[in-house]
């Protein structure tokens, strides 16, 4: 997933551990409108994104 987002693996891990990953995603993919109206509750959006990202866990380590 890190490579799909253009992040080195070490930075991906660091951002996930220190909690800056969500902020980075917003700045990268919505820099012009960080305060755009929500289209769904934040907790629901985070849950969907977490579920989606879990599908890619370990994908880069398949041999």
Short mmCIF file of N, CA and C in Angstrom, two decimals, residues 54 56-62:
data_model
loop_
_atom_site.label_atom_id
_atom_site.label_comp_id
_atom_site.label_asym_id
_atom_site.label_seq_id
_atom_site.Cartn_x
_atom_site.Cartn_y
_atom_site.Cartn_z
N UNK A 54 -6.88 -2.90 5.18
CA UNK A 54 -6.53 -4.21 5.74
C UNK A 54 -6.46 -5.27 4.64
N UNK A 56 -4.93 -4.96 1.96
CA UNK A 56 -3.62 -4.89 1.36
C UNK A 56 -2.50 -5.23 2.34
N UNK A 57 -2.81 -5.47 3.61
CA UNK A 57 -1.79 -5.81 4.59
C UNK A 57 -1.07 -7.08 4.14
N UNK A 58 0.23 -7.02 4.11
CA UNK A 58 1.03 -8.18 3.76
C UNK A 58 1.12 -8.46 2.27
N UNK A 59 0.41 -7.72 1.45
CA UNK A 59 0.41 -7.96 0.01
C UNK A 59 1.81 -7.82 -0.58
N UNK A 60 2.56 -6.84 -0.11
CA UNK A 60 3.90 -6.61 -0.62
C UNK A 60 4.91 -7.65 -0.16
N UNK A 61 4.51 -8.50 0.77
CA UNK A 61 5.44 -9.50 1.30
C UNK A 61 5.18 -10.89 0.72
N UNK A 62 4.24 -11.01 -0.20
CA UNK A 62 3.97 -12.31 -0.80
C UNK A 62 5.15 -12.73 -1.67
#
